[in-house]
């Protein structure tokens, strides 16, 4: 039997087949089983790493009634002799694996090199950050090899998320859940993050400092933004006392130079600096005094130790308009009485002191100077003036002499002291002066003679008066006797004798007074 153009459908059992010998004689009829098969072709191998830690090797081929056998680097291994198209190997099995395929027609084989399986997907982590230009950056990370990323937002795949990378950029107003899906040839995994409103970025960083009373400097940093974190450097060197993460640091007062405040949050960062200078001295030794001026006003003065001082005033705890001048001196009316307080402050400290204003004394006026020559050879110079709380100072021809500096209204000088003597009178309100020219005092002998002459003249006048008085008594007695003799003959009348006497008193001057 000859089959031409045999096809797979020609397979079967043929029972009428007659077998002839060489003599063309029939040897009998037989049944024949005919099988028509396609030959082996297109043998292909592939392998995949399974997440369970094993490797699956698959073999495929074209043909009928295929039989598979396996060898690894030309060594037949027991686990490979399973006669199937798939074998499972340990993940650490490396090298060449060959698949042998055969049927009744033909055989063929192919090989594949097994390489280290990539790590499976694990530890998927999703985070996001708000960028300064108004967008949100979402980042996905995972452990494993040959990773592929895909994204969904609330289970909806968005076009901007389908970029196959580990990072996507979203608008800042995109809120909700974003999921990152990670896969490779071995496994897949995913994780999600909820996007919240982004905080405001850092802006308007401002640094200032103030000197405190206890010898330290307080440096303060402020900024606009949310969730701010502060760090500090001094002349670009981070100091331990500056690294406190707060907006305020306390430094020693002798710490000078540039101090920088660095401010950041999840969106942005910024910084600013301030130069620390020597702190001014704090306020101390506040002293308040006042003086009465000549034009009817009171000048109140305040002094204090310290730098950059500012003065303010209150009167009996009430701030008056004329007191609020910010200076160390105020002018008040002379009738302003009571307590006046001076408040002094600077950037470090403050202090105050008070003074009670009393009635101002009368000013100096009507200064008068006179002198007299005393008997014991000295000259007494006297000074008088109107006013309160007077103080006297003396000069002679503009030279202050020791004996003149006694602060009293009277000085005693030698008799030979000639020239101008000036009396200066002052109090808290005003001062004035006047002078007198001292002349030579008369000689002592002449003075004694003059005194003797005066005494003699006085005695003469007294003697004359006594004489006249006796004469008058004698005449009166004689007159009374005559009246009694002639009483009967002569009418009675009173005789009155009027006697006039002129007395001249000449005295020599011993004291000369000049205005």
Short mmCIF file of C-alpha atoms in Angstrom, two decimals:
data_model
loop_
_atom_site.label_atom_id
_atom_site.label_comp_id
_atom_site.label_asym_id
_atom_site.label_seq_id
_atom_site.Cartn_x
_atom_site.Cartn_y
_atom_site.Cartn_z
CA UNK A 1 0.00 0.00 0.00
CA UNK A 2 1.32 3.29 -0.98
CA UNK A 3 -0.05 6.51 0.57
CA UNK A 4 0.75 9.69 -1.23
CA UNK A 5 0.05 13.11 0.25
CA UNK A 6 -0.73 11.50 3.53
CA UNK A 7 -2.52 13.55 6.05
CA UNK A 8 -3.09 13.20 9.78
CA UNK A 9 -6.62 12.10 8.94
CA UNK A 10 -5.23 9.06 7.10
CA UNK A 11 -4.20 7.54 10.38
CA UNK A 12 -6.13 4.43 11.42
CA UNK A 13 -6.37 0.58 11.08
CA UNK A 14 -6.30 -0.94 7.67
CA UNK A 15 -7.74 -4.63 7.70
CA UNK A 16 -7.98 -5.57 3.99
CA UNK A 17 -4.39 -5.29 3.39
CA UNK A 18 -3.10 -8.35 1.34
CA UNK A 19 0.49 -9.38 1.60
CA UNK A 20 2.06 -10.91 -1.53
CA UNK A 21 5.30 -12.83 -1.72
CA UNK A 22 7.83 -12.73 -4.47
CA UNK A 23 5.85 -15.17 -6.52
CA UNK A 24 2.92 -12.88 -6.30
CA UNK A 25 1.12 -15.33 -4.23
CA UNK A 26 -1.10 -14.18 -1.50
CA UNK A 27 0.26 -14.78 1.87
CA UNK A 28 -2.96 -13.68 3.53
CA UNK A 29 -4.89 -10.66 4.68
CA UNK A 30 -3.68 -8.56 7.60
CA UNK A 31 -4.79 -5.51 9.63
CA UNK A 32 -2.36 -2.56 9.75
CA UNK A 33 -2.37 0.28 12.27
CA UNK A 34 -1.25 3.45 10.50
CA UNK A 35 -0.37 6.58 12.53
CA UNK A 36 0.48 9.82 10.76
CA UNK A 37 2.25 12.41 13.06
CA UNK A 38 3.74 15.89 12.62
CA UNK A 39 7.45 16.02 13.30
CA UNK A 40 9.04 17.93 16.17
CA UNK A 41 9.79 21.64 15.43
CA UNK A 42 10.10 25.09 17.00
CA UNK A 43 11.38 24.00 20.37
CA UNK A 44 11.29 27.01 22.76
CA UNK A 45 12.35 27.42 26.39
CA UNK A 46 11.53 30.10 28.93
CA UNK A 47 11.73 30.46 32.65
CA UNK A 48 10.18 32.60 35.35
CA UNK A 49 11.02 33.27 38.97
CA UNK A 50 8.13 32.55 41.26
CA UNK A 51 7.49 34.52 44.51
CA UNK A 52 7.76 31.28 46.49
CA UNK A 53 11.50 31.19 45.89
CA UNK A 54 11.58 28.70 43.00
CA UNK A 55 12.19 28.91 39.28
CA UNK A 56 9.73 27.56 36.71
CA UNK A 57 11.25 26.42 33.36
CA UNK A 58 8.81 25.84 30.49
CA UNK A 59 9.42 24.07 27.17
CA UNK A 60 7.13 24.25 24.13
CA UNK A 61 7.34 22.76 20.62
CA UNK A 62 5.26 22.04 17.52
CA UNK A 63 4.49 18.42 16.66
CA UNK A 64 2.34 15.46 17.69
CA UNK A 65 2.75 13.09 20.59
CA UNK A 66 5.66 15.02 21.98
CA UNK A 67 7.82 13.66 24.72
CA UNK A 68 9.99 15.95 26.81
CA UNK A 69 13.19 15.25 28.66
CA UNK A 70 15.58 17.61 30.43
CA UNK A 71 19.26 17.94 31.09
CA UNK A 72 21.28 20.57 32.92
CA UNK A 73 24.73 21.30 31.56
CA UNK A 74 24.59 17.85 29.86
CA UNK A 75 23.82 16.14 33.17
CA UNK A 76 20.44 14.56 33.55
CA UNK A 77 19.09 15.47 36.96
CA UNK A 78 16.42 13.45 38.71
CA UNK A 79 14.10 16.41 39.17
CA UNK A 80 14.33 17.10 35.46
CA UNK A 81 13.22 13.61 34.40
CA UNK A 82 9.52 14.16 34.67
CA UNK A 83 8.60 13.85 31.00
CA UNK A 84 6.56 17.06 31.12
CA UNK A 85 7.06 20.40 29.47
CA UNK A 86 7.64 22.19 32.78
CA UNK A 87 10.15 21.73 35.54
CA UNK A 88 10.48 23.49 38.89
CA UNK A 89 14.00 24.28 40.08
CA UNK A 90 15.46 25.96 43.11
CA UNK A 91 15.99 29.67 42.67
CA UNK A 92 19.75 29.27 43.11
CA UNK A 93 19.94 26.82 40.18
CA UNK A 94 22.00 28.55 37.54
CA UNK A 95 23.55 27.47 34.24
CA UNK A 96 22.24 25.91 31.02
CA UNK A 97 19.08 23.79 31.01
CA UNK A 98 18.21 21.85 27.83
CA UNK A 99 14.78 20.61 26.79
CA UNK A 100 14.76 17.51 24.51
CA UNK A 101 11.55 16.94 22.52
CA UNK A 102 10.83 13.85 20.42
CA UNK A 103 8.05 11.78 18.84
CA UNK A 104 7.87 8.85 16.45
CA UNK A 105 8.93 11.03 13.60
CA UNK A 106 11.77 13.25 14.85
CA UNK A 107 13.44 14.86 17.81
CA UNK A 108 14.78 18.32 18.61
CA UNK A 109 16.07 20.31 21.57
CA UNK A 110 16.78 23.81 22.78
CA UNK A 111 18.53 25.35 25.76
CA UNK A 112 18.22 28.37 28.04
CA UNK A 113 20.72 29.90 30.42
CA UNK A 114 19.29 30.36 33.88
CA UNK A 115 20.36 33.61 35.57
CA UNK A 116 19.98 34.92 39.09
CA UNK A 117 16.33 35.67 39.74
CA UNK A 118 15.55 39.33 40.52
CA UNK A 119 14.39 40.24 44.04
CA UNK A 120 10.65 40.29 44.47
CA UNK A 121 8.72 43.48 45.23
CA UNK A 122 8.61 44.48 48.91
CA UNK A 123 8.52 47.47 51.29
CA UNK A 124 6.49 49.76 49.07
CA UNK A 125 6.51 53.27 50.57
CA UNK A 126 4.66 56.34 49.30
CA UNK A 127 5.39 59.91 50.42
CA UNK A 128 4.72 63.39 49.12
CA UNK A 129 6.18 66.87 49.44
CA UNK A 130 4.78 70.29 48.65
CA UNK A 131 7.03 72.23 46.29
CA UNK A 132 7.48 75.97 46.26
CA UNK A 133 5.90 76.48 42.82
CA UNK A 134 2.45 75.25 43.87
CA UNK A 135 2.65 71.55 43.04
CA UNK A 136 2.81 68.30 45.00
CA UNK A 137 5.54 65.76 44.33
CA UNK A 138 4.49 62.17 45.16
CA UNK A 139 7.30 59.64 45.40
CA UNK A 140 7.13 55.83 45.53
CA UNK A 141 9.96 53.56 46.61
CA UNK A 142 10.19 49.77 46.92
CA UNK A 143 12.68 46.96 47.28
CA UNK A 144 13.13 44.56 44.37
CA UNK A 145 14.62 44.29 40.87
CA UNK A 146 13.31 45.47 37.52
CA UNK A 147 10.47 47.38 39.15
CA UNK A 148 7.62 48.90 37.22
CA UNK A 149 5.41 51.60 38.74
CA UNK A 150 1.82 52.55 38.02
CA UNK A 151 -0.47 54.96 39.82
CA UNK A 152 -4.15 55.32 40.66
CA UNK A 153 -5.97 58.07 42.52
CA UNK A 154 -8.96 56.90 44.54
CA UNK A 155 -8.93 53.79 42.31
CA UNK A 156 -9.14 55.88 39.12
CA UNK A 157 -6.19 55.83 36.77
CA UNK A 158 -5.38 59.43 35.83
CA UNK A 159 -3.42 60.32 32.69
CA UNK A 160 -0.76 62.25 34.56
CA UNK A 161 -0.24 59.27 36.86
CA UNK A 162 0.48 56.77 34.07
CA UNK A 163 4.12 57.57 33.60
CA UNK A 164 5.68 54.28 34.67
CA UNK A 165 8.10 56.08 37.00
CA UNK A 166 8.41 56.27 40.74
CA UNK A 167 7.46 59.98 40.92
CA UNK A 168 4.42 61.96 39.83
CA UNK A 169 3.73 65.70 39.97
CA UNK A 170 0.21 66.82 40.93
CA UNK A 171 -1.48 70.14 41.40
CA UNK A 172 -1.39 71.42 44.97
CA UNK A 173 -5.18 71.27 45.20
CA UNK A 174 -5.21 67.52 44.41
CA UNK A 175 -6.39 65.88 47.58
CA UNK A 176 -7.43 62.33 48.42
CA UNK A 177 -5.79 58.91 48.25
CA UNK A 178 -3.04 58.18 45.72
CA UNK A 179 -1.88 54.55 45.30
CA UNK A 180 1.43 53.34 43.91
CA UNK A 181 1.44 49.85 42.29
CA UNK A 182 4.84 48.17 41.96
CA UNK A 183 5.52 44.91 40.07
CA UNK A 184 8.25 42.87 38.40
CA UNK A 185 8.45 39.37 36.90
CA UNK A 186 8.25 37.84 40.33
CA UNK A 187 5.62 39.70 42.36
CA UNK A 188 3.62 42.85 42.79
CA UNK A 189 2.65 45.10 45.73
CA UNK A 190 1.13 48.52 46.39
CA UNK A 191 0.75 51.24 49.00
CA UNK A 192 -1.22 54.47 49.36
CA UNK A 193 -0.91 57.95 50.82
CA UNK A 194 -3.58 60.53 51.65
CA UNK A 195 -2.77 63.96 50.21
CA UNK A 196 -3.62 66.83 52.58
CA UNK A 197 -3.62 70.59 52.19
CA UNK A 198 -0.05 71.79 51.78
CA UNK A 199 1.24 74.17 54.49
CA UNK A 200 2.23 77.74 53.60
CA UNK A 201 5.84 78.11 52.50
CA UNK A 202 8.47 79.97 54.51
CA UNK A 203 8.62 83.74 53.97
CA UNK A 204 9.41 87.04 55.68
CA UNK A 205 12.17 85.77 57.96
CA UNK A 206 13.04 88.49 60.47
CA UNK A 207 15.78 88.39 63.12
CA UNK A 208 16.06 90.84 66.04
CA UNK A 209 17.82 90.93 69.39
CA UNK A 210 17.47 92.64 72.74
CA UNK A 211 19.87 93.07 75.64
CA UNK A 212 18.45 91.77 78.93
CA UNK A 213 19.20 93.13 82.37
CA UNK A 214 21.00 90.03 83.63
CA UNK A 215 23.87 90.28 81.15
CA UNK A 216 22.59 88.17 78.27
CA UNK A 217 21.34 88.80 74.73
CA UNK A 218 18.01 87.41 73.55
CA UNK A 219 17.89 86.77 69.78
CA UNK A 220 14.44 86.21 68.28
CA UNK A 221 13.50 84.87 64.84
CA UNK A 222 10.06 85.14 63.25
CA UNK A 223 8.72 83.98 59.88
CA UNK A 224 5.51 83.38 57.98
CA UNK A 225 4.55 79.81 57.09
CA UNK A 226 3.29 76.55 58.61
CA UNK A 227 5.10 73.86 60.58
CA UNK A 228 8.26 75.92 60.85
CA UNK A 229 11.55 74.52 62.13
CA UNK A 230 14.34 76.86 63.26
CA UNK A 231 18.09 76.33 63.33
CA UNK A 232 20.88 78.80 64.10
CA UNK A 233 24.45 79.46 63.02
CA UNK A 234 26.92 82.09 64.19
CA UNK A 235 29.28 83.34 61.48
CA UNK A 236 28.45 80.14 59.58
CA UNK A 237 29.44 77.92 62.53
CA UNK A 238 26.72 75.98 64.30
CA UNK A 239 27.14 76.46 68.04
CA UNK A 240 25.72 74.02 70.62
CA UNK A 241 23.65 76.64 72.41
CA UNK A 242 22.13 77.70 69.09
CA UNK A 243 20.88 74.26 68.08
CA UNK A 244 17.66 74.20 70.04
CA UNK A 245 15.15 74.16 67.19
CA UNK A 246 13.21 77.10 68.63
CA UNK A 247 12.71 80.65 67.45
CA UNK A 248 14.66 82.19 70.36
CA UNK A 249 18.22 81.76 71.61
CA UNK A 250 19.96 83.25 74.65
CA UNK A 251 23.62 84.28 74.24
CA UNK A 252 26.22 85.84 76.47
CA UNK A 253 26.33 89.63 76.27
CA UNK A 254 29.89 89.53 74.92
CA UNK A 255 28.83 87.40 71.94
CA UNK A 256 29.31 89.65 68.92
CA UNK A 257 29.21 89.05 65.17
CA UNK A 258 26.64 87.71 62.75
CA UNK A 259 23.94 85.28 63.89
CA UNK A 260 21.81 83.60 61.21
CA UNK A 261 18.35 82.07 61.65
CA UNK A 262 17.48 79.26 59.20
CA UNK A 263 13.76 78.51 58.83
CA UNK A 264 12.31 75.57 56.88
CA UNK A 265 9.25 73.39 56.50
CA UNK A 266 8.24 70.63 54.07
CA UNK A 267 7.81 73.17 51.29
CA UNK A 268 10.69 75.63 51.37
CA UNK A 269 13.44 77.18 53.42
CA UNK A 270 14.79 80.68 53.99
CA UNK A 271 17.16 82.51 56.32
CA UNK A 272 18.11 85.94 57.61
CA UNK A 273 20.92 87.36 59.73
CA UNK A 274 21.55 90.07 62.31
CA UNK A 275 24.82 91.60 63.47
CA UNK A 276 25.13 91.61 67.25
CA UNK A 277 26.73 94.79 68.61
CA UNK A 278 27.92 95.75 72.08
CA UNK A 279 24.94 96.06 74.39
CA UNK A 280 24.43 99.51 75.93
CA UNK A 281 24.95 99.96 79.67
CA UNK A 282 21.79 99.54 81.74
CA UNK A 283 20.11 102.42 83.57
CA UNK A 284 21.51 103.26 87.01
CA UNK A 285 22.12 106.12 89.46
CA UNK A 286 19.05 108.18 88.57
CA UNK A 287 19.33 111.59 90.24
CA UNK A 288 16.74 114.39 90.17
CA UNK A 289 17.41 117.99 91.21
CA UNK A 290 15.77 121.34 90.64
CA UNK A 291 16.70 125.02 90.67
CA UNK A 292 14.63 128.19 90.85
CA UNK A 293 15.40 130.53 87.95
CA UNK A 294 15.27 134.31 88.08
CA UNK A 295 12.34 134.64 85.69
CA UNK A 296 9.86 132.85 87.95
CA UNK A 297 10.20 129.28 86.76
CA UNK A 298 11.63 126.05 88.18
CA UNK A 299 14.13 124.00 86.19
CA UNK A 300 14.04 120.27 87.06
CA UNK A 301 17.00 118.22 85.86
CA UNK A 302 17.40 114.42 85.68
CA UNK A 303 20.68 112.57 85.22
CA UNK A 304 21.48 108.85 85.03
CA UNK A 305 24.19 106.43 84.03
CA UNK A 306 23.63 104.21 80.99
CA UNK A 307 23.48 104.32 77.19
CA UNK A 308 20.73 105.47 74.82
CA UNK A 309 18.66 106.88 77.67
CA UNK A 310 15.07 108.04 77.25
CA UNK A 311 13.44 110.29 79.86
CA UNK A 312 9.78 110.69 80.77
CA UNK A 313 8.19 112.63 83.62
CA UNK A 314 5.20 112.37 85.94
CA UNK A 315 3.99 114.75 88.62
CA UNK A 316 2.35 113.02 91.58
CA UNK A 317 1.84 110.01 89.28
CA UNK A 318 0.01 112.10 86.65
CA UNK A 319 1.71 112.60 83.31
CA UNK A 320 1.50 116.31 82.43
CA UNK A 321 1.80 117.58 78.86
CA UNK A 322 4.72 119.87 79.63
CA UNK A 323 6.57 116.96 81.24
CA UNK A 324 6.36 114.68 78.22
CA UNK A 325 9.32 116.00 76.28
CA UNK A 326 11.61 112.98 76.35
CA UNK A 327 14.56 115.06 77.57
CA UNK A 328 16.43 115.20 80.84
CA UNK A 329 15.19 118.72 81.75
CA UNK A 330 11.73 120.23 82.24
CA UNK A 331 10.68 123.81 83.00
CA UNK A 332 7.75 124.32 85.42
CA UNK A 333 5.99 127.30 86.88
CA UNK A 334 7.41 128.49 90.19
CA UNK A 335 4.13 127.70 91.97
CA UNK A 336 4.29 124.04 90.89
CA UNK A 337 4.79 122.11 94.10
CA UNK A 338 4.69 118.43 94.99
CA UNK A 339 6.53 115.35 93.82
CA UNK A 340 8.00 115.17 90.32
CA UNK A 341 9.32 111.79 89.13
CA UNK A 342 11.85 111.17 86.37
CA UNK A 343 11.56 107.79 84.58
CA UNK A 344 14.66 106.67 82.69
CA UNK A 345 14.80 103.65 80.38
CA UNK A 346 16.71 102.09 77.52
CA UNK A 347 16.55 98.74 75.71
CA UNK A 348 18.00 96.97 78.73
CA UNK A 349 16.38 98.30 81.90
CA UNK A 350 14.46 101.15 83.49
CA UNK A 351 14.67 103.10 86.74
CA UNK A 352 13.20 106.24 88.30
CA UNK A 353 13.69 108.76 91.07
CA UNK A 354 11.68 111.65 92.51
CA UNK A 355 12.14 115.07 94.04
CA UNK A 356 9.74 117.15 96.14
CA UNK A 357 9.39 120.70 94.81
CA UNK A 358 9.23 123.34 97.58
CA UNK A 359 8.50 127.06 97.56
CA UNK A 360 11.35 128.87 95.81
CA UNK A 361 13.24 131.40 97.99
CA UNK A 362 13.20 135.15 97.20
CA UNK A 363 15.93 136.24 94.80
CA UNK A 364 18.86 138.47 95.78
CA UNK A 365 18.29 142.26 95.68
CA UNK A 366 19.32 145.60 97.31
CA UNK A 367 22.93 144.70 98.05
CA UNK A 368 24.48 147.42 100.30
CA UNK A 369 28.10 147.60 101.52
CA UNK A 370 29.42 149.89 104.32
CA UNK A 371 32.49 150.00 106.55
CA UNK A 372 33.60 151.51 109.86
CA UNK A 373 37.01 152.05 111.47
CA UNK A 374 37.26 150.37 114.85
CA UNK A 375 39.40 151.56 117.75
CA UNK A 376 41.75 148.60 117.78
CA UNK A 377 43.15 149.35 114.35
CA UNK A 378 40.88 147.32 112.11
CA UNK A 379 38.14 148.02 109.60
CA UNK A 380 34.78 146.29 109.78
CA UNK A 381 33.05 145.90 106.40
CA UNK A 382 29.37 144.96 106.45
CA UNK A 383 27.17 143.66 103.60
CA UNK A 384 23.37 143.48 103.62
CA UNK A 385 20.86 142.29 101.00
CA UNK A 386 17.25 141.23 100.55
CA UNK A 387 16.45 137.61 99.69
CA UNK A 388 16.32 134.08 101.17
CA UNK A 389 19.12 131.66 101.96
CA UNK A 390 21.79 134.22 101.16
CA UNK A 391 25.42 133.29 100.78
CA UNK A 392 28.15 135.96 100.90
CA UNK A 393 31.50 135.98 99.11
CA UNK A 394 34.08 138.75 99.24
CA UNK A 395 36.72 139.95 96.82
CA UNK A 396 39.17 142.82 97.06
CA UNK A 397 40.05 144.48 93.75
CA UNK A 398 38.87 141.23 92.05
CA UNK A 399 41.24 139.09 94.13
CA UNK A 400 39.73 136.67 96.57
CA UNK A 401 41.59 136.94 99.88
CA UNK A 402 41.61 134.17 102.47
CA UNK A 403 40.25 136.35 105.22
CA UNK A 404 37.39 137.41 102.97
CA UNK A 405 36.21 133.88 102.25
CA UNK A 406 34.14 133.34 105.34
CA UNK A 407 30.68 133.16 103.77
CA UNK A 408 29.26 135.72 106.24
CA UNK A 409 27.95 139.22 105.77
CA UNK A 410 30.80 140.87 107.74
CA UNK A 411 34.56 140.84 107.32
CA UNK A 412 37.30 142.37 109.48
CA UNK A 413 40.29 143.86 107.65
CA UNK A 414 43.52 145.51 108.68
CA UNK A 415 43.32 149.29 108.94
CA UNK A 416 45.88 149.71 106.17
CA UNK A 417 43.75 147.67 103.70
CA UNK A 418 42.69 150.18 101.06
CA UNK A 419 40.97 149.88 97.69
CA UNK A 420 37.74 148.37 96.49
CA UNK A 421 36.07 145.58 98.43
CA UNK A 422 33.17 143.78 96.71
CA UNK A 423 30.42 141.75 98.36
CA UNK A 424 28.90 138.98 96.20
CA UNK A 425 25.52 137.71 97.36
CA UNK A 426 23.81 134.63 95.87
CA UNK A 427 21.19 132.00 96.53
CA UNK A 428 19.63 129.23 94.45
CA UNK A 429 17.75 131.75 92.36
CA UNK A 430 20.04 134.69 91.57
CA UNK A 431 23.17 136.57 92.48
CA UNK A 432 24.16 140.25 92.85
CA UNK A 433 27.08 142.33 94.18
CA UNK A 434 28.10 145.78 95.34
CA UNK A 435 31.38 147.47 96.25
CA UNK A 436 32.82 150.07 98.59
CA UNK A 437 36.13 151.98 98.40
CA UNK A 438 38.07 151.75 101.66
CA UNK A 439 39.91 155.00 102.60
CA UNK A 440 42.60 155.73 105.19
CA UNK A 441 41.17 155.72 108.70
CA UNK A 442 42.01 158.86 110.91
CA UNK A 443 45.13 158.74 113.22
CA UNK A 444 44.52 157.44 116.76
CA UNK A 445 46.10 160.53 118.52
CA UNK A 446 43.95 162.90 116.53
CA UNK A 447 41.02 160.75 117.34
CA UNK A 448 41.81 160.92 121.06
CA UNK A 449 42.25 164.73 120.94
CA UNK A 450 38.99 165.05 119.10
CA UNK A 451 37.31 162.96 121.72
CA UNK A 452 38.87 165.07 124.49
CA UNK A 453 37.66 168.27 122.84
CA UNK A 454 34.22 166.88 122.57
CA UNK A 455 34.27 165.89 126.23
CA UNK A 456 35.48 169.39 127.27
CA UNK A 457 32.78 171.05 125.21
CA UNK A 458 30.17 168.82 126.77
CA UNK A 459 31.49 169.63 130.26
CA UNK A 460 31.48 173.37 129.48
CA UNK A 461 27.91 173.22 128.30
CA UNK A 462 26.91 171.29 131.39
CA UNK A 463 28.69 173.85 133.65
CA UNK A 464 27.01 176.74 131.88
CA UNK A 465 23.62 175.08 132.23
CA UNK A 466 24.20 174.49 135.94
CA UNK A 467 25.31 178.12 136.40
CA UNK A 468 22.25 179.46 134.63
CA UNK A 469 20.04 177.22 136.64
CA UNK A 470 21.50 178.54 139.93
CA UNK A 471 21.18 182.15 138.76
CA UNK A 472 17.53 181.61 138.04
CA UNK A 473 16.91 180.20 141.49
CA UNK A 474 18.68 183.18 143.16
CA UNK A 475 16.66 185.75 141.22
CA UNK A 476 13.50 183.90 142.00
CA UNK A 477 14.30 184.01 145.73
CA UNK A 478 15.04 187.78 145.64
CA UNK A 479 11.88 188.41 143.75
CA UNK A 480 9.77 186.52 146.26
CA UNK A 481 11.25 188.62 149.13
CA UNK A 482 10.38 191.93 147.41
CA UNK A 483 6.88 190.82 146.79
CA UNK A 484 6.32 190.09 150.44
CA UNK A 485 7.66 193.58 151.40
CA UNK A 486 5.43 195.45 149.05
CA UNK A 487 2.39 193.21 149.33
CA UNK A 488 0.18 195.74 151.02
CA UNK A 489 1.02 198.60 148.66
CA UNK A 490 1.25 196.86 145.32
CA UNK A 491 -1.39 194.70 143.63
CA UNK A 492 -0.53 191.03 143.40
CA UNK A 493 0.84 189.78 140.08
CA UNK A 494 3.10 187.03 138.99
CA UNK A 495 6.51 188.14 137.80
CA UNK A 496 7.85 185.81 135.11
CA UNK A 497 11.37 186.14 133.89
CA UNK A 498 12.00 184.29 130.55
CA UNK A 499 15.63 183.41 130.06
CA UNK A 500 16.89 182.21 126.64
CA UNK A 501 20.12 180.32 126.31
CA UNK A 502 21.79 179.21 123.00
CA UNK A 503 23.86 176.06 123.22
CA UNK A 504 26.08 174.99 120.32
CA UNK A 505 27.41 171.40 120.26
CA UNK A 506 30.50 170.83 118.13
CA UNK A 507 31.50 167.17 117.75
CA UNK A 508 34.33 165.67 115.74
CA UNK A 509 33.35 162.80 113.41
CA UNK A 510 35.06 159.48 114.24
CA UNK A 511 33.14 157.28 111.78
CA UNK A 512 32.74 157.92 108.15
CA UNK A 513 29.95 156.09 106.35
CA UNK A 514 29.52 155.97 102.67
CA UNK A 515 26.74 154.41 100.77
#
